[in-house]
Backbone as JSON, one array per atom type, in Angstrom:
{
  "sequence": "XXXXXXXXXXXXXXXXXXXXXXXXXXXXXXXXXXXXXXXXXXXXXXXXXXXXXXXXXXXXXXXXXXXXXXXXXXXXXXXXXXXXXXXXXXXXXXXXXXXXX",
  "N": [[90.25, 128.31, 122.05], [87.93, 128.57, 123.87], [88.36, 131.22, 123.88], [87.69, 132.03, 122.06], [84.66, 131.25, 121.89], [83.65, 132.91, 124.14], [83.27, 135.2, 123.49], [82.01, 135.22, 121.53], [82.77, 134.28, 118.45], [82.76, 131.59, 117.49], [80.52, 128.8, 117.95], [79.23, 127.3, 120.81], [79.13, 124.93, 120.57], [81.32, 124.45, 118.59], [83.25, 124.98, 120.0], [83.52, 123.1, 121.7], [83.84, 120.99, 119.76], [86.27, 121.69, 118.81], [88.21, 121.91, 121.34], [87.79, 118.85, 122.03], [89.13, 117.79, 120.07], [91.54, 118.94, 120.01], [92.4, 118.08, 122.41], [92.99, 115.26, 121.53], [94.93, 115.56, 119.73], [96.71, 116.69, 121.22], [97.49, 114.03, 123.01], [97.99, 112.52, 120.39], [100.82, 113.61, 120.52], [102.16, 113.29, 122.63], [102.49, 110.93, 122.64], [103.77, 110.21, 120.6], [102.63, 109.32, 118.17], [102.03, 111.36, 116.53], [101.7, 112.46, 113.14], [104.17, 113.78, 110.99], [103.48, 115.63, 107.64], [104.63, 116.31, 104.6], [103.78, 118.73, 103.84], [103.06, 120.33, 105.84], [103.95, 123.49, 106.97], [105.06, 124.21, 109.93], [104.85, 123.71, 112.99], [102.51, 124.81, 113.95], [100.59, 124.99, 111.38], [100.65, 122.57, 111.42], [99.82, 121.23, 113.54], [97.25, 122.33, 113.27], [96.23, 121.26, 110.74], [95.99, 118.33, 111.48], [94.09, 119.07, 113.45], [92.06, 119.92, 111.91], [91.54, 117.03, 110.27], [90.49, 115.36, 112.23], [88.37, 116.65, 113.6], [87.25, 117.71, 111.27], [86.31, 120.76, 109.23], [86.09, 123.03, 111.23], [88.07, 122.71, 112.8], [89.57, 124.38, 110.97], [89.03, 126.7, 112.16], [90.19, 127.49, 114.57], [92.73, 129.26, 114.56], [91.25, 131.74, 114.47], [91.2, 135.42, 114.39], [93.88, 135.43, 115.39], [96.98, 135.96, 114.56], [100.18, 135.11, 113.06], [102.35, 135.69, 114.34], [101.12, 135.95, 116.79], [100.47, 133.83, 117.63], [103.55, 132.27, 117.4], [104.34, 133.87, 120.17], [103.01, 133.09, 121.98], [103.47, 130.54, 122.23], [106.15, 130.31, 122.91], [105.87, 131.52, 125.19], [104.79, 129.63, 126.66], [106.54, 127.37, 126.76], [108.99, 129.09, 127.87], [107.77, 129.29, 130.52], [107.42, 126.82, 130.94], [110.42, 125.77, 131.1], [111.25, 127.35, 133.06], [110.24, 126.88, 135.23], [111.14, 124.08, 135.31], [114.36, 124.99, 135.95], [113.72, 126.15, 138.33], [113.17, 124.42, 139.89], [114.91, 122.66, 139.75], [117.08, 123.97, 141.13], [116.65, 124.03, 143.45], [116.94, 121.91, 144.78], [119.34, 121.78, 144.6], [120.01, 123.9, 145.82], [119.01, 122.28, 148.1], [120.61, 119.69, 148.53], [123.72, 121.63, 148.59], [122.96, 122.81, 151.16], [122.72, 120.15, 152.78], [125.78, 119.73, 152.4]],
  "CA": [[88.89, 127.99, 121.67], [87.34, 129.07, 125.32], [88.32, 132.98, 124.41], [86.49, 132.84, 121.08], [83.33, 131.17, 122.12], [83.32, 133.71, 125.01], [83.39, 136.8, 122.62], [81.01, 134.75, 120.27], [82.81, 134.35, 117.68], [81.94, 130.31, 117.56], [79.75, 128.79, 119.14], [79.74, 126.53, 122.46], [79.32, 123.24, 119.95], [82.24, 124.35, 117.59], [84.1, 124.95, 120.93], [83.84, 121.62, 122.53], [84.52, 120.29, 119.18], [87.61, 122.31, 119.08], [88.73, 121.41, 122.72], [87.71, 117.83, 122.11], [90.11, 117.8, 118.81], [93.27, 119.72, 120.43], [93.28, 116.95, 123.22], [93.02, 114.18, 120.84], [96.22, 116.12, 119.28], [97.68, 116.58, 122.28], [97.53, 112.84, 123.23], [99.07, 111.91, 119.54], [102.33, 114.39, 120.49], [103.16, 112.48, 123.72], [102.3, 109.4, 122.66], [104.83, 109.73, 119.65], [102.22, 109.18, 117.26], [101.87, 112.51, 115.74], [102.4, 111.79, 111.67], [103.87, 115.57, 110.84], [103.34, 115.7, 106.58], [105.59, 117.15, 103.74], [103.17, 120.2, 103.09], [103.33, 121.09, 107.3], [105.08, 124.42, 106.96], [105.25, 124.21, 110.7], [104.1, 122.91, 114.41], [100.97, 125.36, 113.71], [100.14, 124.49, 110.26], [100.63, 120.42, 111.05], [98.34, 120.79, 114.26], [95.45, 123.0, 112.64], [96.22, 119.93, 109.63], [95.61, 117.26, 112.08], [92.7, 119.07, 113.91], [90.96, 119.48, 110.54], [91.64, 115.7, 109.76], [90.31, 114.61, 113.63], [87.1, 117.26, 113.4], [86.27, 118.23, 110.13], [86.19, 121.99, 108.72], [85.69, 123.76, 111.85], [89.34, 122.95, 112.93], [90.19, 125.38, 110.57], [88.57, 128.49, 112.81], [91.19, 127.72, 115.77], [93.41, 130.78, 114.81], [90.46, 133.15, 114.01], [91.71, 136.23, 115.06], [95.14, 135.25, 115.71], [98.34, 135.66, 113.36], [101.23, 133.84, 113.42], [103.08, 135.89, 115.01], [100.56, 135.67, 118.06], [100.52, 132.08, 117.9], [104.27, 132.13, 118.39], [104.81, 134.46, 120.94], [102.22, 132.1, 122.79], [103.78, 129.31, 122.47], [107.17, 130.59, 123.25], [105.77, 132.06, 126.4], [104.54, 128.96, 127.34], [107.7, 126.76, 126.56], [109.46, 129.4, 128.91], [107.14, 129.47, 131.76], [107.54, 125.19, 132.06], [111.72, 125.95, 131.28], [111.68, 128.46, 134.71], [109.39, 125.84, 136.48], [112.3, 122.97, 135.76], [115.1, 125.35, 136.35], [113.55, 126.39, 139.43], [113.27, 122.9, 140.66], [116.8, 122.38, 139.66], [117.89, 125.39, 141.43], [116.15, 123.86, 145.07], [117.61, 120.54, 144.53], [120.84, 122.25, 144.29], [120.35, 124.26, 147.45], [119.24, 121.54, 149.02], [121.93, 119.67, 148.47], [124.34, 122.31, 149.26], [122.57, 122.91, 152.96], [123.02, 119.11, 153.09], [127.25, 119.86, 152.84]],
  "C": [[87.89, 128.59, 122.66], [87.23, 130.2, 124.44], [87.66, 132.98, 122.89], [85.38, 132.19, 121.05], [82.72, 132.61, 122.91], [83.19, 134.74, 123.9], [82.34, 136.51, 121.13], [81.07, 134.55, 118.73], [82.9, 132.62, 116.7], [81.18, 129.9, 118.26], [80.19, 127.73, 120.16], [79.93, 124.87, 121.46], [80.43, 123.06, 119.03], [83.64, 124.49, 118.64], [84.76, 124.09, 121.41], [84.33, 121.4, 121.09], [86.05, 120.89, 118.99], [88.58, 121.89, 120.51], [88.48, 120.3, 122.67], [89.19, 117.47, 121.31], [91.39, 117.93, 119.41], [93.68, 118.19, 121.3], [93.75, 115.95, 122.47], [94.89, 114.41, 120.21], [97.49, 116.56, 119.83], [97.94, 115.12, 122.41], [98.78, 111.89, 122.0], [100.5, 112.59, 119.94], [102.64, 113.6, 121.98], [102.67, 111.45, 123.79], [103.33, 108.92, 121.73], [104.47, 109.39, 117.96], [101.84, 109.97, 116.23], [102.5, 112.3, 114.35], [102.7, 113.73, 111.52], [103.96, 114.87, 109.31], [104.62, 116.62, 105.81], [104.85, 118.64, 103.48], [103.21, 121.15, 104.39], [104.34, 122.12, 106.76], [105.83, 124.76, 108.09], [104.66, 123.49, 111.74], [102.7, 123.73, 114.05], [100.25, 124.59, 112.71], [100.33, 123.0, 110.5], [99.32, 120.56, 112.19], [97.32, 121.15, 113.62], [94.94, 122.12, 111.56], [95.59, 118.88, 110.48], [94.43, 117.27, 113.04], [92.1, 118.7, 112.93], [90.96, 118.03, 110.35], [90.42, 114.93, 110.84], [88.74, 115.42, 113.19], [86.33, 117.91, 112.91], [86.93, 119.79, 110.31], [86.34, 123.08, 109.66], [87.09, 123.8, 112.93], [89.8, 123.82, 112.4], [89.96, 127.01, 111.47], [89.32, 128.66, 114.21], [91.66, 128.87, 115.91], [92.87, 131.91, 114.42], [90.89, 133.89, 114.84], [92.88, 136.62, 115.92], [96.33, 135.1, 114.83], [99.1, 135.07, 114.16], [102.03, 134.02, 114.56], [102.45, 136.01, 116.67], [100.65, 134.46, 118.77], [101.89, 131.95, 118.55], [104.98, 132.31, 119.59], [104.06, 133.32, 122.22], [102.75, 131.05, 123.09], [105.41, 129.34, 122.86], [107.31, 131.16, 125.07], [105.35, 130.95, 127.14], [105.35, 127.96, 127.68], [108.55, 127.68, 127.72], [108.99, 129.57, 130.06], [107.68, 127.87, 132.34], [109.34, 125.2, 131.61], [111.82, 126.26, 132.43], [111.21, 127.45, 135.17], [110.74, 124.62, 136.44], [113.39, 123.82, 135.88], [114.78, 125.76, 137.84], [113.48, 125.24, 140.47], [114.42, 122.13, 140.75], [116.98, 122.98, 140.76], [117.68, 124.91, 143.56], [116.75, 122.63, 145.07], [118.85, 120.82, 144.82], [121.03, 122.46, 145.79], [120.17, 123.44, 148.67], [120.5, 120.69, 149.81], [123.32, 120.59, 149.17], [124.3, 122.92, 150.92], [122.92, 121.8, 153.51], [124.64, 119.12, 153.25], [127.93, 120.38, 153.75]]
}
């Protein structure tokens, strides 16, 4: 939402409502309360469903200028960045451990 206000392609009030929305949508997914639907074709299509529901019409302009396949490379890159961060915290735990023998 940030990188398409910046480039102007919403504005700063469709922004915040966009960044207000996501948290709200964040909050339902680790709270447990996230309802996903029978028409969700996916994790994209249920959140951009449940923005629109939370802040109206203007949920829909989230993935302006983003296909799918952007979306998941994104979200795959970000799923493996916090994977390395707990394997890496494994991995010192370990050695600790092992300096400790």
């Amino acid at each position: 939402a940030k990188a398409l206000v910046k480039v102007g392609i919403i504005t700063d009030t469709e922004g915040q409502s966009l960044q207000e929305g996501l948290e709200k949508v964040q909050e339902e997914w680790a709270n447990g309360t996230f309802e996903l639907k029978p028409g969700d074709e996916d994790i994209h299509t249920a959140n951009e469903r449940r923005l629109t529901e939370i802040i109206g019409p203007v949920g829909g302009k989230l993935h302006t200028g983003r296909s799918r396949n952007d979306q998941v490379a994104t979200d795959t890159r970000l799923w493996t960045v916090e994977a390395e961060r707990d394997i890496l915290k494994d991995l010192g735990i370990l050695l600790e451990a092992g300096a400790e023998f």
